[in-house]
CSV table of C-alpha atoms in Angstrom, one decimal:
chain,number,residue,atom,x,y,z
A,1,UNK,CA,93.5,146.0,137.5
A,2,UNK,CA,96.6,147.0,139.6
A,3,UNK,CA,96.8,147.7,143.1
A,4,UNK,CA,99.8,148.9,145.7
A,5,UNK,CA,101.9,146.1,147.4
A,6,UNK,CA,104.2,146.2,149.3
A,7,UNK,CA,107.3,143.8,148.4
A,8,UNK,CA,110.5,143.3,150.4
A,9,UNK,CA,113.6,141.3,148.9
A,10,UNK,CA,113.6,142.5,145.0
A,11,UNK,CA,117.4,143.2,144.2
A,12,UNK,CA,115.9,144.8,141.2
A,13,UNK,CA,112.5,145.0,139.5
A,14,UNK,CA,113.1,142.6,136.7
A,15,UNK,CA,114.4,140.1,139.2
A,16,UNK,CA,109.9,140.0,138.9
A,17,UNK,CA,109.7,139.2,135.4
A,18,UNK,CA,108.2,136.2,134.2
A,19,UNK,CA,110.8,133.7,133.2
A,20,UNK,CA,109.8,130.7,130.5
A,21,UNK,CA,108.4,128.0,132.4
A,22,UNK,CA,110.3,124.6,132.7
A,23,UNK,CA,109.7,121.8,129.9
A,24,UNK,CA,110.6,119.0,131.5
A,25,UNK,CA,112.2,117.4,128.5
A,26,UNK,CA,116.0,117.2,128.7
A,27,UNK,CA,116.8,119.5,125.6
A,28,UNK,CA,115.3,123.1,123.9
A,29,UNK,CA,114.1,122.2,120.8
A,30,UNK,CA,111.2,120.4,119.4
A,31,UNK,CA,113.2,116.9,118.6
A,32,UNK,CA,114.0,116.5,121.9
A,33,UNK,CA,110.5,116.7,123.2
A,34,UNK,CA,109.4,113.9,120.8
A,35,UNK,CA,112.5,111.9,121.7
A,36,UNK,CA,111.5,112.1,125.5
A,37,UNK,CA,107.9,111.5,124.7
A,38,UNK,CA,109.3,108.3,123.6
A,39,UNK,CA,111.4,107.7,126.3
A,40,UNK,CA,109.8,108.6,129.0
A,41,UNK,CA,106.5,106.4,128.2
A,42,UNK,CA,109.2,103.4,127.7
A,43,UNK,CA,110.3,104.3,131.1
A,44,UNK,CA,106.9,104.2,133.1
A,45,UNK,CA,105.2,101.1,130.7
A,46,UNK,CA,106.0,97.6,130.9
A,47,UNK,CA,108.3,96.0,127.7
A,48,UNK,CA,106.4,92.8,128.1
A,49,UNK,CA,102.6,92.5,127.3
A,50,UNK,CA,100.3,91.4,130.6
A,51,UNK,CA,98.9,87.5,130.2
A,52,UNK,CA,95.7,86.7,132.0
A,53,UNK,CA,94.9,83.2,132.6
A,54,UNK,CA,90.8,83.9,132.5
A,55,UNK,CA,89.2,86.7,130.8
A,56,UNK,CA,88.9,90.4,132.4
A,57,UNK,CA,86.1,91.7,133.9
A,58,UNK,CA,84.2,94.4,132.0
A,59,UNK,CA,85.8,96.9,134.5
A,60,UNK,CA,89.3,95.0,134.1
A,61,UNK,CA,89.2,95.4,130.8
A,62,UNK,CA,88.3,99.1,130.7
A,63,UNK,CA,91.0,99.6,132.8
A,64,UNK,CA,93.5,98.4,130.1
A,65,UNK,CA,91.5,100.7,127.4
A,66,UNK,CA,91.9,103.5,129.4
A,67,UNK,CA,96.1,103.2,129.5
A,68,UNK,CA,95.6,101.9,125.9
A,69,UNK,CA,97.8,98.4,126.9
A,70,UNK,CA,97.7,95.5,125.6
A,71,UNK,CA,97.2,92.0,126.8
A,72,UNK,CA,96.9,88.3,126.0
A,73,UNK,CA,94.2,85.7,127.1
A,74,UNK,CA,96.1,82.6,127.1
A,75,UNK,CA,93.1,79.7,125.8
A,76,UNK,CA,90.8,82.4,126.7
A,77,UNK,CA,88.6,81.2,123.4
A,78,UNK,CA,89.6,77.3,124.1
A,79,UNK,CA,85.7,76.4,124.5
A,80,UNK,CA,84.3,78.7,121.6
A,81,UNK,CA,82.9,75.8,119.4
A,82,UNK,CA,85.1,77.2,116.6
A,83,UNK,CA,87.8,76.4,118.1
A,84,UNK,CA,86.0,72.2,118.8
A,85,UNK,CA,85.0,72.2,115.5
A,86,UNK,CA,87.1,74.1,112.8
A,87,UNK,CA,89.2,72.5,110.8
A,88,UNK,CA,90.4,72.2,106.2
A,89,UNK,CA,87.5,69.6,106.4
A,90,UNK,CA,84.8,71.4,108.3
A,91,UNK,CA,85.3,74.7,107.1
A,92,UNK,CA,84.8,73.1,103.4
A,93,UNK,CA,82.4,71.1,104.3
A,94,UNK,CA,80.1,74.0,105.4
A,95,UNK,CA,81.0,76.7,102.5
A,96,UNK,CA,81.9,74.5,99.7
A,97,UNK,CA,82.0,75.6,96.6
A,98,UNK,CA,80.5,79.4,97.9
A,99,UNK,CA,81.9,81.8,96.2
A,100,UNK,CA,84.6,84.2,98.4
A,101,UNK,CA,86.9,87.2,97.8
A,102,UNK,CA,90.6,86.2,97.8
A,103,UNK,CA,93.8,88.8,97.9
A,104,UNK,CA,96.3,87.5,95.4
A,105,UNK,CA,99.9,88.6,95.1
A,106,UNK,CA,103.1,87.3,94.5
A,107,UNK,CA,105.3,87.2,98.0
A,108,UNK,CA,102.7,87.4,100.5
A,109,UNK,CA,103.0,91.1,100.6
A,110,UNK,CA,99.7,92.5,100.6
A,111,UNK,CA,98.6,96.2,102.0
A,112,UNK,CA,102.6,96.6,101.9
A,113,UNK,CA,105.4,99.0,100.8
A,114,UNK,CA,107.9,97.4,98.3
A,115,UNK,CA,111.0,99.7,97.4
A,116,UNK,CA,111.9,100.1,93.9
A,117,UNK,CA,115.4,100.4,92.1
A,118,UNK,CA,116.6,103.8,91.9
A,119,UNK,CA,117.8,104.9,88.3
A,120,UNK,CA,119.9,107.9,90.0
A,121,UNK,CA,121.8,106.0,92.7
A,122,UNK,CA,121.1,108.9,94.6
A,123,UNK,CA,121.4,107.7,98.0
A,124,UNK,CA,119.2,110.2,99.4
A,125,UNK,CA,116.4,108.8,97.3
A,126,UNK,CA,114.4,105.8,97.9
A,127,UNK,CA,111.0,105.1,95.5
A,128,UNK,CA,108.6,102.9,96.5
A,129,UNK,CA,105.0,102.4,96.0
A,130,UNK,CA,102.2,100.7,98.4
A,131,UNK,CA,100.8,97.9,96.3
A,132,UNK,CA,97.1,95.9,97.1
A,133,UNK,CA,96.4,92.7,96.1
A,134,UNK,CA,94.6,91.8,93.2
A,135,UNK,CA,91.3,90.3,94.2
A,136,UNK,CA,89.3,87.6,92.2
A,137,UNK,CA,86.0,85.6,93.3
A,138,UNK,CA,86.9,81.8,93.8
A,139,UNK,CA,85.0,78.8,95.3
A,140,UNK,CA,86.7,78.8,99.0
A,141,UNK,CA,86.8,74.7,98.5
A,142,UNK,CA,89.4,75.5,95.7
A,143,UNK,CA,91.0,78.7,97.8
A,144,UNK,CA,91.2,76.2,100.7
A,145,UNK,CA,93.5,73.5,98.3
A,146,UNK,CA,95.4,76.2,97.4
A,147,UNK,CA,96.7,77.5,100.3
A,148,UNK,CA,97.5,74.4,102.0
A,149,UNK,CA,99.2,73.2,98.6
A,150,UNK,CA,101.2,76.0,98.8
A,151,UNK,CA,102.0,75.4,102.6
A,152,UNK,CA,102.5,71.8,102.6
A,153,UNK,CA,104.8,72.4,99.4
A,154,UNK,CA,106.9,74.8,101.4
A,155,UNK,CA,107.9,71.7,103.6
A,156,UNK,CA,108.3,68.6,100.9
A,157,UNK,CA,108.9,70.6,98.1
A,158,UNK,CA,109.1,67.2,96.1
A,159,UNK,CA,106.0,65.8,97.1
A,160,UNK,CA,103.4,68.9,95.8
A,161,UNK,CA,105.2,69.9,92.8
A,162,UNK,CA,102.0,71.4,91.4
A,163,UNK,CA,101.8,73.8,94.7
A,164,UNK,CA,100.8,77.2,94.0
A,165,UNK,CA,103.6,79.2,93.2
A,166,UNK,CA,101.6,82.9,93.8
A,167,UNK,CA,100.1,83.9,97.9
A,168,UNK,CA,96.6,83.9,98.6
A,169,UNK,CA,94.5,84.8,101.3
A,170,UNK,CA,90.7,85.4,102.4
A,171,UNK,CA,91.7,89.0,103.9
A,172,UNK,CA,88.4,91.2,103.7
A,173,UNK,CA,88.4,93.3,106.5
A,174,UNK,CA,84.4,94.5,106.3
A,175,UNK,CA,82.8,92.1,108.6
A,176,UNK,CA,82.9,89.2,106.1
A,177,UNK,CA,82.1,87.0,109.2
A,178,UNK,CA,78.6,88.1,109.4
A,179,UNK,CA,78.3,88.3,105.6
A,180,UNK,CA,80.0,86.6,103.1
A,181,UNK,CA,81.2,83.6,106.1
A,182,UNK,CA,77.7,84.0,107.5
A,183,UNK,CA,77.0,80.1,107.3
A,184,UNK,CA,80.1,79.6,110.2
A,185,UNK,CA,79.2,82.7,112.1
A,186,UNK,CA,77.3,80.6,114.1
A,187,UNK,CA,80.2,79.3,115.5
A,188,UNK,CA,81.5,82.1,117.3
A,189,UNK,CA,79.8,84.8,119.6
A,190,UNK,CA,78.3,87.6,118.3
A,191,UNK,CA,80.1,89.7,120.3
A,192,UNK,CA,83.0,89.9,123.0
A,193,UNK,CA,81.6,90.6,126.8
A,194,UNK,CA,84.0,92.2,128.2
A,195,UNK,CA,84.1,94.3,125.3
A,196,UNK,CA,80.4,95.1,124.9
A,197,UNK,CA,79.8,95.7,128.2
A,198,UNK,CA,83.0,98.0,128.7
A,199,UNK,CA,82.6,100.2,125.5
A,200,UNK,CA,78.8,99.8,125.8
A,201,UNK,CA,79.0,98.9,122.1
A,202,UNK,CA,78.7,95.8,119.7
A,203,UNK,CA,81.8,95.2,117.4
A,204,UNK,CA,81.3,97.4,114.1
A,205,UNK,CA,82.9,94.5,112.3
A,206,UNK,CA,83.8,90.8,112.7
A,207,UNK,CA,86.0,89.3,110.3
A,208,UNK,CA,87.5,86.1,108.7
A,209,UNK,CA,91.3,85.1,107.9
A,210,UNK,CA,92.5,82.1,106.7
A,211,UNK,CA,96.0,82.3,104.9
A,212,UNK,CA,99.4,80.4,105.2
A,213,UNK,CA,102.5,81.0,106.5
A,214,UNK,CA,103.7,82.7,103.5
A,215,UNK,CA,101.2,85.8,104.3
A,216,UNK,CA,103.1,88.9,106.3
A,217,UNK,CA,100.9,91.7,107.2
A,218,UNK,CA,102.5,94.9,107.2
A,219,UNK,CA,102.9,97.3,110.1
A,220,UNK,CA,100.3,99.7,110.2
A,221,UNK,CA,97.9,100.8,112.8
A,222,UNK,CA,93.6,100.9,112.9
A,223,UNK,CA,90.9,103.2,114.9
A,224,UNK,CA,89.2,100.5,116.5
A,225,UNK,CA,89.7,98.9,119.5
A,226,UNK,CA,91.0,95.3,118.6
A,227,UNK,CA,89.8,91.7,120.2
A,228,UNK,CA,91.7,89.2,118.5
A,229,UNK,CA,91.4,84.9,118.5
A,230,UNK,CA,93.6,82.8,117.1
A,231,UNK,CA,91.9,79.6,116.2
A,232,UNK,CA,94.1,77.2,113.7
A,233,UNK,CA,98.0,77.9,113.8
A,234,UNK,CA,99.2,80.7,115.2
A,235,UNK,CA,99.6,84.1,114.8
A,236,UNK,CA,103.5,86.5,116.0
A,237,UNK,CA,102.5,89.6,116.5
A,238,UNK,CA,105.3,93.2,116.6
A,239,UNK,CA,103.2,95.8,118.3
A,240,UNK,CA,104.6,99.5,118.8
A,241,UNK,CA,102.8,102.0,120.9
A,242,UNK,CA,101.0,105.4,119.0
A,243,UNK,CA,103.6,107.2,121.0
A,244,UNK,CA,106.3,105.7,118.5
A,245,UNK,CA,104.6,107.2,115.7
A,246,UNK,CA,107.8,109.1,114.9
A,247,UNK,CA,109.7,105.8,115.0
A,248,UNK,CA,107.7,104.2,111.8
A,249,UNK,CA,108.7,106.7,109.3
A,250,UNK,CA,105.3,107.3,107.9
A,251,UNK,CA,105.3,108.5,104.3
A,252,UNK,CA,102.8,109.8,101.1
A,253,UNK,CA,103.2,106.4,99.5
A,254,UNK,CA,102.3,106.1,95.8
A,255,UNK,CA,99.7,103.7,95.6
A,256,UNK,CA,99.0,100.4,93.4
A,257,UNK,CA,97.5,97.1,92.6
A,258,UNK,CA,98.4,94.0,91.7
A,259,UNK,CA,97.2,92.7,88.0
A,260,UNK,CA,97.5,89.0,86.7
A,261,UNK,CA,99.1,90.1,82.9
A,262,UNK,CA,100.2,86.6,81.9
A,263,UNK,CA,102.1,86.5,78.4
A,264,UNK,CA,101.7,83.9,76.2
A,265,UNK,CA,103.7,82.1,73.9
A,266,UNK,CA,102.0,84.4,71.2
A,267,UNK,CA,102.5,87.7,72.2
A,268,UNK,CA,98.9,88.3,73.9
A,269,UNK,CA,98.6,89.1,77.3
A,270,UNK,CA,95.4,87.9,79.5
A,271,UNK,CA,94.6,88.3,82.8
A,272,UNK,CA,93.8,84.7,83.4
A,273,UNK,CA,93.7,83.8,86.8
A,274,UNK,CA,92.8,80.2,86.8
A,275,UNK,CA,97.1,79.2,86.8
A,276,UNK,CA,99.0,82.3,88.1
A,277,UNK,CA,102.5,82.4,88.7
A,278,UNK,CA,104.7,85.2,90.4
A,279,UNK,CA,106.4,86.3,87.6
A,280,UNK,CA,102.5,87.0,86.2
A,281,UNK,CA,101.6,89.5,88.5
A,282,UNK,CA,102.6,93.5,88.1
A,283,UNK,CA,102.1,96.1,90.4
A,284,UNK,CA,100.2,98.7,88.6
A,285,UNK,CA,99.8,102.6,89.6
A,286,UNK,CA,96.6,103.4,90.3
A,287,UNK,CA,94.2,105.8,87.8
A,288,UNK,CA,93.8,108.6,89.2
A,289,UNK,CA,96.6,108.7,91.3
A,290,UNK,CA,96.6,108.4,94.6
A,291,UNK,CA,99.0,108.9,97.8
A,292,UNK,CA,98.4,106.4,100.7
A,293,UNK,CA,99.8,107.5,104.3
A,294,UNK,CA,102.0,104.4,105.2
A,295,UNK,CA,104.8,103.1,107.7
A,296,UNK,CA,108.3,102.9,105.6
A,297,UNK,CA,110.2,101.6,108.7
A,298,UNK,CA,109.9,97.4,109.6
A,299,UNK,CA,111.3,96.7,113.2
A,300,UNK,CA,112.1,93.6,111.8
A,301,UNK,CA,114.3,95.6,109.3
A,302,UNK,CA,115.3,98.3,112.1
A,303,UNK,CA,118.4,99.2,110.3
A,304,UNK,CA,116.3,100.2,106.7
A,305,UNK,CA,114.2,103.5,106.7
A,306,UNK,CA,115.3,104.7,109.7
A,307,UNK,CA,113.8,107.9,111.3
A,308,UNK,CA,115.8,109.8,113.9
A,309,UNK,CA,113.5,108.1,116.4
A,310,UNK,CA,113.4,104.7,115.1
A,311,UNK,CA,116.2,104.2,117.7
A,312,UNK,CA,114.0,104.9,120.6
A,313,UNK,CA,111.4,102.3,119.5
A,314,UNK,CA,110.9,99.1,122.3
A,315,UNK,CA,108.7,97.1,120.1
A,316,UNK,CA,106.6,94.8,122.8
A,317,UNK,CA,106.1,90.9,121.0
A,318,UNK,CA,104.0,88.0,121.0
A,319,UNK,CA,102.8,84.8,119.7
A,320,UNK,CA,99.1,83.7,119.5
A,321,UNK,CA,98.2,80.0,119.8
A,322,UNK,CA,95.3,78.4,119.0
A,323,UNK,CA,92.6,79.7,121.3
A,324,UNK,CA,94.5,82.4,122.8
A,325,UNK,CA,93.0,86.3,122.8
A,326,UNK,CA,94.5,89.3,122.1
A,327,UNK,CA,93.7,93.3,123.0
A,328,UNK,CA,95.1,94.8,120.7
A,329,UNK,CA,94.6,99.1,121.5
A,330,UNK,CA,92.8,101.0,119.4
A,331,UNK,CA,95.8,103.3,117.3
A,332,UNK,CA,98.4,100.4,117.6
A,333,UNK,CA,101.2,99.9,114.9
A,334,UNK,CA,101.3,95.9,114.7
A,335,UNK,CA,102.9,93.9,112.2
A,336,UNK,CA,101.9,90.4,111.8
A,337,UNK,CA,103.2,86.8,110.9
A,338,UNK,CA,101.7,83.4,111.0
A,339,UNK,CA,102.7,79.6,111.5
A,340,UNK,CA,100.4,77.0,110.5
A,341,UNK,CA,98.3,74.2,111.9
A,342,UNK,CA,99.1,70.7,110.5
A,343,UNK,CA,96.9,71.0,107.9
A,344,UNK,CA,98.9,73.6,106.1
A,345,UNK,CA,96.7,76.7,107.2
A,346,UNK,CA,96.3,79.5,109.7
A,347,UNK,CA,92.7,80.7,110.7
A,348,UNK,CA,91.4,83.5,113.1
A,349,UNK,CA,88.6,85.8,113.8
A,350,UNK,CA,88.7,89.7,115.4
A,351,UNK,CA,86.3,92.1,116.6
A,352,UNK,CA,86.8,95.6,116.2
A,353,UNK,CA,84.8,98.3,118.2
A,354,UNK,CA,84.8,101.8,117.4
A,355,UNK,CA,87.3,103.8,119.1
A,356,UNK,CA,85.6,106.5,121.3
A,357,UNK,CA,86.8,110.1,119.6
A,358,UNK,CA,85.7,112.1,122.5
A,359,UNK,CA,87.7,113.0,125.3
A,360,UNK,CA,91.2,114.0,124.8
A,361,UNK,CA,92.4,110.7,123.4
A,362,UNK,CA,92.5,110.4,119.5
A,363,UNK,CA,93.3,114.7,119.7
A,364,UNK,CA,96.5,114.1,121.5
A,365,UNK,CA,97.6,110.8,119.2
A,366,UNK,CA,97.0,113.1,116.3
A,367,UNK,CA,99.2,115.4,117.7
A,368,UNK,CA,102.1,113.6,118.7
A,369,UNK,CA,102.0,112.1,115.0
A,370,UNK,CA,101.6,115.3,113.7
A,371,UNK,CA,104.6,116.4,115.7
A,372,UNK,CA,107.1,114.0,115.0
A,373,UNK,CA,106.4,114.7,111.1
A,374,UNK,CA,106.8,118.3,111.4
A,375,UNK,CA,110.3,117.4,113.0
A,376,UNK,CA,111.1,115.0,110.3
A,377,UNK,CA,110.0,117.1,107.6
A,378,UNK,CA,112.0,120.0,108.6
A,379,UNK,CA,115.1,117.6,108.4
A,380,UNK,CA,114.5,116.6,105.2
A,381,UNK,CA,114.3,120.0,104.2
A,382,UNK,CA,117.5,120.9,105.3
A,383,UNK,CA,119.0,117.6,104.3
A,384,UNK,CA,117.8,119.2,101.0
A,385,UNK,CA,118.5,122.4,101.0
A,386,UNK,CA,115.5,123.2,100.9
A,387,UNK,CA,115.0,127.5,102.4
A,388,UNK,CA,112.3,128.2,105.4
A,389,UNK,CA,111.1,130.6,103.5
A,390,UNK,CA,110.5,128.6,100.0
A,391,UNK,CA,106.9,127.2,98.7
C-alpha cells in the first residue's frame, strides 16, 4: 500500500529505481564468485594447522567444530596402553591366527583413480576408472609377515627376496575395532572425551589400520567428524578445506575391482591368492555398472587434472607421530601417506562421529560443491561445443 511523500533532491524519478545490489566478489560472473570463495577463506584462515600440547576442552574443541579447523595433539594418546603395549609381536600374539579382511592390490592404490591409455590421442580426453581392492580372508599372523616382508624388502632388497611383491592392508572402515579387532579394543578408549562430550555423541565407528609404507590413500573427503591417533610409524597427511571443492576436479568415475586372474603355464587361469604377484591382479569393471563421484586432481600432482580452481588451492600439511592426535573436520578432502615403525609397519586407530546435518552447515558445503561443478561443467561444454540449448 502506497502513501504520499514528500521527496526533495530527485534529479529525476528513476534516479529512485532499485539498482542490483553489490556482490562483493571482484568480477560479474559465476566463476569469479567461486574463485573468491576460495580466496577469500585462504585470506581469513590460517595455512598452518593449530598444535596443542594437551588435549581441548569439550568447549575448546567445539570451538574448532564450529569453524570446521583442524588441529593436532602432539603425544596427546602417548599414555593410551596401545600406544605401551602395541607392537608385530603383541598384536600377533593376541589375534593370531583370527581370521581378518585384507585389501589387496598391486601399487598400494586402493579406493583410487588410475588413468588409462587413450586409444584417440585426443588430448581433450582422459579415461580412467576408480578401482577397489580385492579383498580375501587371511589369518592376520600371516597378513602381519607380509606386510613387514614387503616393508623390510623395500630397504635390503637382497636380504627378503621372497618379500611380497603385491600391497596389502587391513583397511575396513565399519568399526572393525569393536568387531572383527574386538580382542585389542580393550586397549583403547571407547570413546574420545572431548568428542563425546562436545557432539553429545559416541563415535558411530572405530576402526583399525595396519599397512606399510607402500599404502597411499587417495584424496577424498567423509561426513563424519574425524579423531585420528597414530600409534606405530607415522602417518603425512594433505588436507584441503570443503571450500576447495572446485579445486579437486570431482568426476562420475567408472568404477572397478581388483581380481587375482593368475595364468598358468597351461593356459588356465585361477584366482589363487595364496602367491600373488602384480602382474596377477586386473582391474575389472564392475556388473552392473556403476559411476563413483571421485577427486581426479592430486595436490601432489598439482599440474595433472587441473580445474580452473586448482590454482587457488593452499593445501594445509602434516605429519602424525606415534601418539600424536588429529581433528580432522567433518567434509575434509585429505590424502594420506605413511612411514613405518622399525618393525616394518604402520598402525593407527580413528573415531568418527556423525556430522550434525542441521543447521546451515552440510546445505551450504553442498552448495558450494554444487556450484563449482555447474561452472566446470559449463566449460566443458563449451570446450566441446556443446549448444545451451542441447539435451
Amino acid at each position: 500500500m502506497s502513501s504520499e511523500h514528500n521527496v526533495q533532491g530527485l534529479d529525476e524519478p528513476n534516479q529512485a529505481a532499485p539498482r542490483s545490489a553489490p556482490t562483493g566478489f571482484g568480477g560479474v560472473k559465476v566463476d569469479d564468485a567461486v574463485r573468491d570463495l576460495i580466496t577469500s577463506y585462504h585470506s581469513f584462515n590460517s595455512t598452518t594447522i593449530d598444535e596443542l600440547s594437551e588435549e581441548p576442552s569439550a568447549l575448546e574443541f567445539m570451538r574448532y567444530v564450529s569453524r570446521n579447523r583442524p588441529f593436532v595433539v602432539r603425544k596427546g594418546a602417548e599414555n593410551w596402553k596401545a600406544r605401551q603395549k602395541w607392537n608385530a609381536a603383541y598384536l600377533s600374539g593376541v589375534l593370531k591366527d583370527q581370521s581378518v579382511n585384507v585389501a589387496i592390490t598391486p601399487y598400494g592404490n586402493a579406493d583410487s583413480v588410475i588413468e588409462l591409455p587413450d586409444p584417440s590421442q585426443d588430448p581433450k580426453t582422459k579415461n580412467m576408472i576408480f578401482v577397489k581392492p580385492y579383498e580375501t580372508m587371511l589369518p592376520f599372523t600371516t597378513v602381519m609377515e607380509q606386510i613387514q616382508e614387503q616393508e623390510l624388502a623395500s630397504l635390503a632388497p637382497s636380504a627378503h627376496s621372497n618379500a611380497a611383491p603385491v600391497t596389502r592392508y587391513l583397511q575396513t572402515q565399519n568399526d572393525n575395532l569393536r568387531n572383527e579387532y574386538t580382542t585389542i579394543f580393550s586397549d583403547v578408549p571407547e570413546s574420545v572425551p572431548f568428542a563425546r562430550i562436545a557432539l553429545a555423541q559416541d563415535p558411530d565407528a572405530i576402526n583399525f589400520w595396519l599397512g606399510n609404507s607402500h599404502s597411499t590413500t587417495a584424496l577424498h573427503k567423509d561426513n563424519y567428524e574425524n579423531v585420528y591417533v597414530q600409534i606405530l610409524g607415522k602417518k603425512h597427511f594433505v588436507l584441503l578445506p570443503h571450500v576447495e571443492a572446485a579445486c579437486v576436479g570431482e568426476k562420475s568415475v567408472l568404477a572397478a575391482t581388483y581380481e587375482i586372474r593368475k595364468i598358468h603355464g597351461n593356459g588356465t587361469i585361477s584366482g589363487d591368492d595364496s602367491v600373488v604377484r602384480s602382474g596377477d591382479m586386473t582391474a575389472v569393471i564392475d556388473d552392473p555398472v556403476e559411476y563413483v563421484p571421485f577427486a581426479t586432481w592430486d595436490p601432489d600432482q598439482p599440474e595433472r587434472n587441473t580445474t580452473p580452481y586448482s590454482q587457488y588451492s593452499q593445501p594445509l600439511r602434516v605429519t602424525l607421530n606415534e601418539g600424536d592426535m588429529l581433528y580432522l573436520p567433518a567434509l575434509w578432502y585429505h590424502k594420506v601417506s605413511q612411514s613405518c615403525s622399525e618393525e616394518g609397519i604402520c598402525c593407527a586407530v580413528n573415531y568418527w562421529y556423525d556430522l550434525d546435518f542441521s543447521g546451515g552447515f552440510w546445505s551450504t558445503a553442498n552448495f558450494v560443491r554444487g556450484v563449482g561443478l555447474l561452472t566446470m561443467n559449463e566449460r566443458e561444454c563449451e570446450n566441446h561445443g556443446v549448444g545451451e540449448n542441447e539435451d
